[in-house]
């Protein structure tokens, strides 16, 4: 039973019966602390419909509802009808919900949704921007699944192209055969090191050419090391055996490194695709578009989409020499995914600098006549900065994901040691809990912010045990576990009784969890879950301070408060798991 949904249904029924008017929806809010009541019906939207004053309408609906057993009182403040529920409604709901651990919703029609995230390049390690991408994609997958959908987690690895050849060429020229095994350097870091070396050598050559009198733009195109990288790419595309062997070997180092990063970050995938397998896929789609006259060719043989009528530009889809551009692959991959996996929706988790790209991609697919083009979504998110400034990967000053995760672990060690949180733990237990706290702090700080907003990530602020942080929520969960451990009750018997304000408030808040999962899935916004479990944690701590639980005045009071504690713990643990955050049972 969802209290808010129940009150909605009853209010809609009241309006139909009292005023003979059909309404699709009504707005129900939790009553503000300064007013008497549990839930508030906003009456203003019905004024035009029934042609009466808001207070009149509210009083009539209030009288109608309080004739029912579930409603005991009402009061009207302007156009707001505050309703008080019978305490038995809360105790009935508590009996029903306190032991539920899995809050997965059921839907009449299951949607099959693919969420694409991560999708890194194989020329450098995963960085702070990728962390937000991975956390968003993974948590949205969890939330969509909890909302009753079938979800495929996917990534497409950009494993080919000029950027990959730059790392390969620099390693070939300056690497002296070093490998992750011989150096002890993680594979993706080793390959990233050579991407940086390439950039340094490239800049030196540009300066040298400029010094000898060449124009700067010309020098950028004519630098010998860049021409060599372009030649290497051509050989790769022609299937040169030696180049392909080197490419496979260096990419295998990177995949091994990525896997370790993903494992520590706690994200996973059901499907991994590679650009080297998919980059030619779009050519047939483009050919089809040409035949239908939807796309057009220019004199040099290049193929374009004209989007000027829709207020966009003309978009290049194939070069004059027949080679593909980035969007060629995206067109083909979208068609292939819907055909092969019978998807209902496809969500791309990609930074907001690609907003235009996806606008164009979706529009072209729509023009090409694909019915499912309306079921493509770009989960666009803002960049992440550290207080020290924006990151630039080519200069080697990227905020590395592995280093950041290790730093967060060490911050947790420092903080728990200062506060004496883990006294009496074995070294192994401390290690595990500090890992959960450190990564929980990082994940929560990023996920509590609306995806569209830019983030300034402050490691020190994120690890605090007070305020809207991961450690505060984890600590609250551990507190509920501690209370239940001490009580050691196998079953609870909840009796109908009057509830105090704190008990009632917590039950009302907890009862809205499933509705919130649904909203979070619809909005593709994990921040709704994150901030909700913070509110629950705050409310529980307030309840814990003002209500005796283990030494309650009587048995029925103790049982009721233990049930509230159990329900709270289950909701916090489940909410954290949707965000990909671990919940330690002791802290």
Coordinates of C-alpha atoms in Angstrom, one line a residue:
X1 CA 0.0 0.0 0.0
X2 CA 1.4 3.4 -1.0
X3 CA -0.2 6.0 1.2
X4 CA 0.2 8.8 -1.3
X5 CA -1.4 6.8 -4.1
X6 CA -4.2 5.7 -1.8
X7 CA -5.0 9.3 -0.8
X8 CA -4.8 10.3 -4.5
X9 CA -7.4 7.7 -5.5
X10 CA -9.7 8.7 -2.6
X11 CA -9.4 12.4 -3.5
X12 CA -10.2 11.8 -7.2
X13 CA -13.2 9.7 -6.2
X14 CA -14.4 12.5 -3.8
X15 CA -14.2 15.1 -6.6
X16 CA -16.1 12.9 -9.0
X17 CA -18.8 12.1 -6.5
X18 CA -19.1 15.6 -5.0
X19 CA -18.8 17.7 -8.1
X20 CA -19.5 15.2 -11.0
X21 CA -16.2 16.2 -12.5
X22 CA -13.6 13.7 -13.8
X23 CA -9.9 14.5 -12.9
X24 CA -6.9 12.5 -14.1
X25 CA -4.6 13.5 -11.2
X26 CA -4.3 15.5 -8.0
X27 CA -1.3 16.9 -6.2
X28 CA -0.7 15.3 -2.8
X29 CA 2.2 16.5 -0.5
X30 CA 3.4 15.5 2.9
X31 CA 2.0 18.1 5.3
X32 CA 4.6 20.7 6.5
X33 CA 5.6 20.4 10.1
X34 CA 4.0 23.7 11.1
X35 CA 0.5 22.4 10.2
X36 CA -1.7 19.7 11.7
X37 CA -2.1 16.7 9.4
X38 CA -0.2 14.0 7.6
X39 CA -0.9 14.6 3.9
X40 CA -2.1 17.8 2.0
X41 CA -4.3 17.9 -1.0
X42 CA -3.7 21.0 -3.2
X43 CA -7.2 22.3 -4.1
X44 CA -6.4 25.4 -6.3
X45 CA -6.4 23.4 -9.6
X46 CA -10.1 22.5 -9.2
X47 CA -11.4 26.1 -8.7
X48 CA -12.1 26.7 -12.5
X49 CA -13.5 23.2 -12.9
X50 CA -16.1 23.3 -10.1
X51 CA -16.6 27.1 -10.0
X52 CA -16.4 27.4 -6.2
X53 CA -13.9 29.0 -3.8
X54 CA -10.9 26.9 -2.8
X55 CA -11.9 26.9 0.9
X56 CA -15.4 25.7 0.0
X57 CA -14.1 22.9 -2.2
X58 CA -11.5 21.8 0.5
X59 CA -14.1 21.7 3.3
X60 CA -16.5 19.6 1.1
X61 CA -13.7 17.1 0.2
X62 CA -12.5 17.0 3.8
X63 CA -16.0 16.2 5.1
X64 CA -16.4 13.5 2.5
X65 CA -13.1 11.8 3.3
X66 CA -13.4 11.9 7.1
X67 CA -16.7 9.9 6.8
X68 CA -14.3 7.1 5.9
X69 CA -12.6 5.0 8.5
X70 CA -9.0 5.8 7.3
X71 CA -9.3 9.6 7.8
X72 CA -9.9 11.0 11.3
X73 CA -9.6 14.8 10.9
X74 CA -9.0 17.6 8.4
X75 CA -8.2 21.4 8.4
X76 CA -8.2 23.9 5.6
X77 CA -5.5 26.6 5.1
X78 CA -6.5 28.7 2.1
X79 CA -6.4 26.3 -0.9
X80 CA -4.7 23.4 1.0
X81 CA -6.6 20.6 2.6
X82 CA -4.6 18.9 5.4
X83 CA -5.7 15.4 6.2
X84 CA -5.0 13.3 9.3
X85 CA -5.0 9.6 9.0
X86 CA -6.2 6.9 11.4
X87 CA -3.2 5.5 13.3
X88 CA -4.3 2.0 12.2
X89 CA -3.4 3.0 8.6
X90 CA 0.2 3.5 9.8
X91 CA 0.4 0.3 11.9
X92 CA -1.2 -1.8 9.1
X93 CA 1.4 -0.4 6.6
X94 CA 4.2 -1.0 9.1
X95 CA 3.2 -4.7 9.4
X96 CA 3.1 -5.0 5.6
X97 CA 6.5 -3.3 4.9
X98 CA 8.9 -3.6 7.8
X99 CA 10.5 -6.9 6.6
X100 CA 10.6 -6.2 2.9
X101 CA 14.1 -6.2 1.5
X102 CA 13.7 -6.2 -2.2
X103 CA 11.7 -3.2 -3.5
X104 CA 11.6 -4.2 -7.1
X105 CA 8.3 -3.0 -8.7
X106 CA 6.2 -4.9 -11.2
X107 CA 5.0 -3.5 -14.4
X108 CA 2.2 -4.7 -16.7
X109 CA 4.5 -4.4 -19.7
X110 CA 8.2 -4.9 -19.2
X111 CA 10.4 -2.6 -21.3
X112 CA 13.8 -3.8 -22.6
X113 CA 16.2 -1.0 -22.1
X114 CA 19.9 -0.7 -23.0
X115 CA 22.0 1.7 -21.0
X116 CA 25.3 2.6 -22.7
X117 CA 28.0 4.0 -20.4
X118 CA 31.7 4.2 -19.8
X119 CA 32.8 3.7 -23.5
X120 CA 36.4 4.7 -23.0
X121 CA 39.3 5.1 -25.5
X122 CA 42.1 2.6 -25.3
X123 CA 44.8 5.3 -25.4
X124 CA 44.6 6.4 -21.8
X125 CA 43.4 5.3 -18.3
X126 CA 39.9 6.0 -16.9
X127 CA 39.7 9.5 -15.3
X128 CA 37.4 11.5 -13.0
X129 CA 35.0 12.3 -15.9
X130 CA 34.6 8.6 -16.7
X131 CA 33.9 8.0 -13.0
X132 CA 30.8 10.2 -13.1
X133 CA 29.8 8.5 -16.4
X134 CA 30.2 5.0 -15.0
X135 CA 28.4 5.8 -11.7
X136 CA 25.5 7.4 -13.5
X137 CA 25.1 4.6 -16.1
X138 CA 25.4 1.9 -13.5
X139 CA 23.0 3.5 -11.0
X140 CA 20.4 4.3 -13.7
X141 CA 20.6 0.7 -14.8
X142 CA 19.9 -0.5 -11.3
X143 CA 17.0 2.0 -10.8
X144 CA 15.4 1.1 -14.2
X145 CA 15.7 -2.6 -13.2
X146 CA 14.1 -1.9 -9.7
X147 CA 11.3 0.0 -11.6
X148 CA 10.4 -3.4 -13.3
X149 CA 12.3 -3.1 -16.6
X150 CA 14.7 -5.6 -18.3
X151 CA 18.0 -3.8 -18.5
X152 CA 21.1 -4.4 -20.7
X153 CA 24.2 -2.7 -19.5
X154 CA 26.4 -1.9 -22.5
X155 CA 29.6 -0.2 -23.5
X156 CA 31.3 0.4 -26.8
X157 CA 35.1 0.7 -26.5
X158 CA 36.8 3.1 -28.9
X159 CA 39.7 0.8 -29.7
X160 CA 40.7 2.2 -33.1
X161 CA 41.6 5.4 -34.8
X162 CA 44.4 8.0 -34.9
X163 CA 44.5 8.4 -31.1
X164 CA 45.2 4.7 -30.6
X165 CA 47.9 4.9 -33.3
X166 CA 49.6 7.8 -31.4
X167 CA 50.1 5.6 -28.3
X168 CA 51.3 2.7 -30.4
X169 CA 53.8 4.8 -32.4
X170 CA 55.2 6.4 -29.3
X171 CA 55.7 3.0 -27.7
X172 CA 57.3 1.6 -30.8
X173 CA 59.7 4.5 -31.0
X174 CA 60.5 5.1 -27.4
X175 CA 59.3 2.1 -25.4
X176 CA 62.3 -0.2 -25.6
X177 CA 59.9 -3.1 -25.4
X178 CA 58.6 -2.4 -21.9
X179 CA 55.4 -4.1 -20.8
X180 CA 53.1 -4.0 -17.8
X181 CA 54.9 -7.2 -16.6
X182 CA 58.4 -5.8 -16.9
X183 CA 57.6 -2.4 -15.4
X184 CA 54.9 -3.3 -12.9
X185 CA 52.8 -0.5 -14.3
X186 CA 49.0 -1.1 -14.8
X187 CA 48.4 -1.7 -18.5
X188 CA 46.1 1.3 -19.2
X189 CA 48.5 3.6 -17.4
X190 CA 51.5 2.3 -19.4
X191 CA 49.6 3.0 -22.8
X192 CA 48.5 6.4 -21.5
X193 CA 52.1 7.3 -20.7
X194 CA 52.9 6.8 -24.4
X195 CA 50.0 8.9 -25.5
X196 CA 51.4 11.8 -23.4
X197 CA 54.9 11.1 -24.8
X198 CA 53.5 11.3 -28.4
X199 CA 51.9 14.7 -27.5
X200 CA 55.2 16.0 -26.1
X201 CA 57.2 15.0 -29.2
X202 CA 54.5 16.3 -31.5
X203 CA 54.7 19.8 -29.8
X204 CA 58.5 19.8 -30.0
X205 CA 58.3 19.0 -33.8
X206 CA 55.7 21.8 -34.4
X207 CA 58.0 24.3 -32.6
X208 CA 60.9 23.2 -34.6
X209 CA 59.0 23.6 -37.9
X210 CA 57.7 27.0 -36.9
X211 CA 61.3 28.0 -36.0
X212 CA 62.4 27.0 -39.5
X213 CA 59.8 29.5 -40.9
X214 CA 56.7 27.3 -41.4
X215 CA 53.2 28.6 -40.7
X216 CA 51.8 27.3 -37.4
X217 CA 48.7 25.6 -38.9
X218 CA 50.8 24.0 -41.6
X219 CA 53.3 22.9 -39.0
X220 CA 50.6 21.1 -37.0
X221 CA 49.6 19.1 -40.2
X222 CA 53.2 18.5 -41.4
X223 CA 54.9 17.3 -38.1
X224 CA 56.7 14.1 -39.1
X225 CA 55.4 12.1 -36.0
X226 CA 51.8 12.9 -36.9
X227 CA 52.3 11.8 -40.5
X228 CA 53.8 8.6 -39.2
X229 CA 50.7 8.0 -37.0
X230 CA 48.4 8.6 -40.0
X231 CA 50.4 6.2 -42.0
X232 CA 50.1 3.6 -39.2
X233 CA 46.3 4.1 -39.2
X234 CA 46.2 3.5 -42.9
X235 CA 48.2 0.3 -42.5
X236 CA 45.9 -0.8 -39.7
X237 CA 42.9 -0.3 -42.0
X238 CA 44.6 -2.2 -44.7
X239 CA 45.1 -5.1 -42.3
X240 CA 48.9 -4.9 -41.9
X241 CA 49.8 -8.0 -39.8
X242 CA 52.6 -6.4 -37.7
X243 CA 50.5 -3.3 -36.9
X244 CA 47.4 -5.4 -36.0
X245 CA 49.5 -7.6 -33.7
X246 CA 50.9 -4.6 -31.8
X247 CA 47.4 -3.1 -31.7
X248 CA 46.0 -6.3 -30.2
X249 CA 48.8 -6.6 -27.6
X250 CA 48.6 -3.0 -26.4
X251 CA 44.8 -3.1 -26.3
X252 CA 45.0 -6.3 -24.2
X253 CA 47.1 -4.4 -21.6
X254 CA 44.5 -1.6 -21.5
X255 CA 41.5 -4.0 -21.1
X256 CA 43.2 -5.8 -18.2
X257 CA 43.8 -2.3 -16.6
X258 CA 40.2 -1.2 -17.2
X259 CA 38.9 -4.4 -15.6
X260 CA 40.7 -3.7 -12.4
X261 CA 39.4 -0.1 -12.3
X262 CA 35.8 -1.3 -13.0
X263 CA 36.1 -4.0 -10.3
X264 CA 37.2 -1.5 -7.7
X265 CA 34.6 1.1 -8.8
X266 CA 31.9 -1.7 -8.5
X267 CA 30.5 -1.3 -12.0
X268 CA 29.9 -4.1 -14.6
X269 CA 28.5 -4.7 -18.1
X270 CA 26.3 -7.3 -19.8
X271 CA 27.6 -6.4 -23.3
X272 CA 30.9 -5.0 -24.6
X273 CA 31.2 -3.9 -28.2
X274 CA 34.3 -2.6 -29.9
X275 CA 34.5 0.2 -32.4
X276 CA 36.9 -1.9 -34.6
X277 CA 33.9 -4.3 -35.1
X278 CA 31.2 -1.6 -35.5
X279 CA 32.8 1.3 -37.4
X280 CA 31.7 0.1 -40.8
X281 CA 28.1 -0.8 -39.7
X282 CA 26.6 2.6 -40.7
X283 CA 27.6 2.4 -44.4
X284 CA 24.6 0.2 -45.3
X285 CA 22.2 2.5 -43.4
X286 CA 23.6 5.5 -45.3
X287 CA 23.3 3.7 -48.6
X288 CA 19.7 3.0 -47.9
X289 CA 19.2 6.7 -47.0
X290 CA 20.7 7.7 -50.4
X291 CA 18.4 5.3 -52.3
X292 CA 15.4 6.8 -50.5
X293 CA 16.6 10.4 -51.3
X294 CA 16.7 11.3 -47.6
X295 CA 20.5 11.8 -47.8
X296 CA 22.5 13.5 -50.6
X297 CA 25.9 13.3 -52.2
X298 CA 28.1 16.3 -53.0
X299 CA 30.4 16.6 -56.0
X300 CA 33.4 15.1 -54.2
X301 CA 31.4 12.0 -53.4
X302 CA 30.8 12.8 -49.7
X303 CA 27.4 11.9 -48.3
X304 CA 25.5 14.4 -46.1
X305 CA 22.2 14.8 -44.2
X306 CA 20.5 18.2 -44.7
X307 CA 19.0 19.2 -41.3
X308 CA 18.6 22.9 -42.1
X309 CA 14.8 22.7 -42.1
X310 CA 15.0 21.5 -38.5
X311 CA 17.2 24.5 -37.5
X312 CA 20.5 22.5 -37.6
X313 CA 23.3 22.3 -40.1
X314 CA 24.2 19.9 -42.9
X315 CA 25.9 16.9 -41.4
X316 CA 28.8 14.9 -43.1
X317 CA 28.1 11.1 -42.9
X318 CA 30.7 9.7 -45.2
X319 CA 33.9 11.3 -46.6
X320 CA 34.5 11.6 -50.3
X321 CA 36.9 8.7 -50.3
X322 CA 34.2 6.5 -48.7
X323 CA 35.7 6.4 -45.2
X324 CA 33.4 6.8 -42.2
X325 CA 33.2 9.5 -39.6
X326 CA 32.2 9.1 -36.0
X327 CA 28.4 9.4 -36.6
X328 CA 28.6 6.7 -39.3
X329 CA 29.3 4.1 -36.6
X330 CA 26.6 5.5 -34.2
X331 CA 24.0 5.2 -36.9
X332 CA 24.9 1.6 -37.6
X333 CA 25.3 0.6 -34.0
X334 CA 21.8 2.0 -33.1
X335 CA 20.2 0.0 -35.9
X336 CA 22.2 -3.2 -35.0
X337 CA 21.3 -3.0 -31.3
X338 CA 17.5 -2.5 -31.9
X339 CA 17.5 -5.3 -34.5
X340 CA 19.6 -7.8 -32.5
X341 CA 18.5 -7.2 -29.0
X342 CA 14.8 -6.2 -29.7
X343 CA 15.1 -3.1 -27.5
X344 CA 12.3 -0.7 -26.5
X345 CA 14.7 2.1 -25.4
X346 CA 18.4 3.0 -25.7
X347 CA 20.0 5.4 -23.3
X348 CA 23.4 7.0 -24.0
X349 CA 25.2 8.2 -20.9
X350 CA 27.5 10.8 -22.4
X351 CA 28.8 14.2 -21.3
X352 CA 26.9 17.4 -22.3
X353 CA 29.7 18.5 -24.7
X354 CA 28.1 15.9 -27.0
X355 CA 24.5 17.3 -26.8
X356 CA 24.6 18.5 -30.5
X357 CA 26.0 15.1 -31.7
X358 CA 23.0 13.2 -30.2
X359 CA 20.5 15.7 -31.4
X360 CA 21.8 15.2 -34.9
X361 CA 22.0 11.4 -34.6
X362 CA 18.4 11.0 -33.3
X363 CA 17.1 13.3 -36.0
X364 CA 18.8 11.5 -38.8
X365 CA 17.5 8.1 -37.6
X366 CA 14.0 9.6 -37.4
X367 CA 14.3 11.0 -41.0
X368 CA 15.5 7.6 -42.1
X369 CA 12.2 6.2 -40.9
X370 CA 13.2 4.2 -37.8
X371 CA 10.1 4.0 -35.6
X372 CA 12.2 3.6 -32.5
X373 CA 14.1 6.8 -33.0
X374 CA 11.8 8.4 -30.5
X375 CA 13.0 5.9 -27.9
X376 CA 16.6 7.1 -27.9
X377 CA 17.7 9.2 -25.0
X378 CA 20.9 11.1 -24.2
X379 CA 21.5 11.1 -20.5
X380 CA 23.6 14.3 -20.7
X381 CA 25.7 15.2 -17.7
X382 CA 28.0 18.1 -16.6
X383 CA 31.7 17.9 -16.1
X384 CA 33.5 17.1 -12.8
X385 CA 36.2 19.4 -11.6
X386 CA 38.5 19.2 -8.5
X387 CA 39.3 22.3 -6.5
X388 CA 42.7 22.3 -8.2
X389 CA 41.2 23.0 -11.7
X390 CA 40.0 21.4 -14.9
X391 CA 41.7 18.2 -16.2
X392 CA 43.5 18.0 -19.5
X393 CA 44.3 14.4 -20.6
X394 CA 46.8 15.2 -23.4
X395 CA 49.2 17.0 -21.0
X396 CA 49.3 14.1 -18.6
X397 CA 47.5 16.1 -15.8
X398 CA 44.4 14.0 -15.9
X399 CA 42.7 13.2 -12.6
X400 CA 43.2 9.5 -12.7
X401 CA 40.4 7.2 -11.5
X402 CA 42.7 4.7 -9.8
X403 CA 44.6 7.4 -7.9
X404 CA 41.4 9.1 -6.8
X405 CA 39.9 5.8 -5.5
X406 CA 43.1 5.1 -3.6
X407 CA 43.1 8.7 -2.2
X408 CA 39.5 8.2 -1.0
X409 CA 40.4 5.0 0.7
X410 CA 43.3 6.7 2.5
X411 CA 41.0 9.6 3.5
X412 CA 38.6 7.1 5.0
X413 CA 41.5 5.5 6.9
X414 CA 42.4 8.9 8.3
X415 CA 38.9 9.9 9.2
X416 CA 37.8 6.6 10.9
X417 CA 41.1 6.6 12.8
X418 CA 40.6 10.2 14.0
X419 CA 37.0 9.5 15.1
X420 CA 37.8 6.0 16.6
X421 CA 35.0 4.5 14.5
X422 CA 36.7 1.1 13.9
X423 CA 38.2 0.3 17.3
X424 CA 38.3 -3.4 18.0
X425 CA 38.2 -4.3 14.3
X426 CA 40.8 -6.7 12.8
X427 CA 43.1 -5.1 10.1
X428 CA 41.3 -7.0 7.4
X429 CA 37.9 -5.7 8.7
X430 CA 39.2 -2.1 8.8
X431 CA 40.5 -2.4 5.3
X432 CA 37.1 -3.6 4.0
X433 CA 35.0 -1.0 5.8
X434 CA 37.4 1.8 4.9
X435 CA 37.1 0.8 1.2
X436 CA 33.3 0.9 1.5
X437 CA 33.4 4.3 3.2
X438 CA 36.0 5.9 0.9
X439 CA 34.3 4.7 -2.3
X440 CA 30.8 5.4 -0.8
X441 CA 31.9 9.0 -0.1
X442 CA 33.1 9.4 -3.7
X443 CA 30.0 7.8 -5.3
X444 CA 27.5 9.6 -3.1
X445 CA 29.0 13.0 -3.6
X446 CA 28.8 12.6 -7.4
X447 CA 25.3 10.9 -7.5
X448 CA 23.6 13.3 -5.1
X449 CA 23.9 16.1 -7.7
X450 CA 21.4 16.4 -10.6
X451 CA 23.2 14.9 -13.7
X452 CA 22.8 18.1 -15.7
X453 CA 24.8 20.1 -13.2
X454 CA 28.5 20.5 -13.2
X455 CA 30.2 19.2 -10.0
X456 CA 33.1 20.6 -8.0
X457 CA 34.3 17.4 -6.3
X458 CA 35.9 18.0 -2.9
X459 CA 37.3 14.8 -1.4
X460 CA 37.6 16.3 2.1
X461 CA 34.0 17.4 2.2
X462 CA 32.7 14.1 0.8
X463 CA 34.2 12.0 3.6
X464 CA 32.5 13.9 6.5
X465 CA 30.4 11.8 8.8
X466 CA 27.9 14.7 9.2
X467 CA 25.7 16.3 6.6
X468 CA 24.6 15.1 3.2
X469 CA 27.4 12.6 2.6
X470 CA 27.8 8.9 1.9
X471 CA 29.5 8.1 5.3
X472 CA 26.6 9.8 7.2
X473 CA 24.1 7.5 5.5
X474 CA 26.3 4.4 5.8
X475 CA 26.7 5.2 9.5
X476 CA 22.9 5.5 9.9
X477 CA 22.4 2.1 8.3
X478 CA 25.1 0.6 10.6
X479 CA 23.2 2.2 13.6
X480 CA 19.9 0.4 12.5
X481 CA 21.8 -2.9 12.3
X482 CA 23.3 -2.3 15.7
X483 CA 19.9 -1.7 17.3
X484 CA 18.4 -4.8 15.7
X485 CA 21.4 -6.9 16.7
X486 CA 21.0 -5.9 20.3
X487 CA 17.3 -6.6 20.2
X488 CA 17.9 -10.1 18.7
X489 CA 14.2 -10.5 17.9
X490 CA 13.2 -13.1 15.3
X491 CA 9.7 -11.8 14.7
X492 CA 7.9 -8.6 15.7
X493 CA 4.3 -8.2 16.8
X494 CA 2.9 -4.8 15.9
X495 CA -0.2 -3.7 17.6
X496 CA -2.5 -0.9 16.6
X497 CA -1.8 2.2 18.8
X498 CA -1.5 6.0 18.7
X499 CA 1.9 7.0 17.2
X500 CA 3.9 10.0 18.2
X501 CA 4.9 12.6 15.6
X502 CA 8.5 11.2 15.0
X503 CA 7.1 7.7 14.4
X504 CA 4.4 8.9 12.1
X505 CA 6.8 11.1 10.1
X506 CA 9.2 8.3 9.5
X507 CA 6.5 5.9 8.3
X508 CA 5.1 8.5 5.9
X509 CA 8.6 9.2 4.5
X510 CA 9.4 5.4 4.2
X511 CA 6.1 4.7 2.5
X512 CA 7.0 7.0 -0.5
X513 CA 10.1 4.9 -1.4
X514 CA 8.6 2.9 -4.3
X515 CA 7.0 6.0 -5.8
X516 CA 10.4 7.6 -5.7
X517 CA 12.1 4.7 -7.5
X518 CA 9.5 5.1 -10.3
X519 CA 10.1 8.9 -10.5
X520 CA 13.9 8.4 -10.5
X521 CA 13.6 5.9 -13.3
X522 CA 11.3 8.2 -15.3
X523 CA 13.6 11.2 -14.9
X524 CA 16.8 9.2 -15.3
X525 CA 18.0 10.9 -12.1
X526 CA 19.8 9.0 -9.3
X527 CA 20.0 12.2 -7.3
X528 CA 16.4 11.7 -6.3
X529 CA 17.2 8.4 -4.6
X530 CA 20.5 9.8 -3.1
X531 CA 18.8 12.8 -1.5
X532 CA 15.8 10.8 -0.3
X533 CA 18.0 8.3 1.6
X534 CA 19.7 11.3 3.2
X535 CA 16.3 12.6 4.3
X536 CA 15.4 9.2 5.7
X537 CA 18.8 9.0 7.5
X538 CA 18.3 12.4 9.0
X539 CA 14.7 11.6 10.1
X540 CA 15.8 8.3 11.6
X541 CA 18.6 9.9 13.6
X542 CA 16.1 12.5 15.0
X543 CA 13.7 9.6 15.9
X544 CA 16.6 7.6 17.5
X545 CA 17.6 10.6 19.7
X546 CA 14.0 11.3 20.9
X547 CA 12.6 7.8 21.3
X548 CA 13.8 5.0 23.5
X549 CA 13.9 1.8 21.4
X550 CA 15.5 -1.1 23.3
X551 CA 14.4 0.2 26.7
X552 CA 11.0 1.5 25.6
X553 CA 8.3 1.9 28.2
X554 CA 6.5 -1.3 27.1
X555 CA 6.8 -4.3 24.8
X556 CA 4.4 -3.1 22.1
X557 CA 6.2 0.3 21.9
X558 CA 9.5 -1.5 21.6
X559 CA 8.2 -3.8 18.9
X560 CA 6.8 -0.9 16.9
X561 CA 10.1 1.1 17.0
X562 CA 12.1 -2.0 16.1
X563 CA 9.9 -2.5 13.1
X564 CA 10.4 1.2 12.1
X565 CA 14.2 0.7 12.5
X566 CA 14.1 -2.5 10.4
X567 CA 12.1 -0.8 7.6
X568 CA 14.5 2.2 7.7
X569 CA 17.6 0.0 7.4
X570 CA 16.1 -1.9 4.5
X571 CA 15.2 1.2 2.6
X572 CA 18.7 2.8 3.2
X573 CA 20.5 -0.4 2.2
X574 CA 18.4 -0.8 -0.9
X575 CA 18.8 2.9 -1.8
X576 CA 22.5 2.7 -1.4
X577 CA 22.7 -0.5 -3.5
X578 CA 20.8 1.3 -6.4
X579 CA 23.6 3.9 -6.3
X580 CA 26.2 1.1 -6.3
X581 CA 27.3 2.0 -2.7
X582 CA 28.1 -0.7 -0.1
X583 CA 26.4 -0.6 3.3
X584 CA 28.6 -1.7 6.2
X585 CA 26.7 -3.4 9.0
X586 CA 29.1 -2.2 11.7
X587 CA 30.9 1.1 11.8

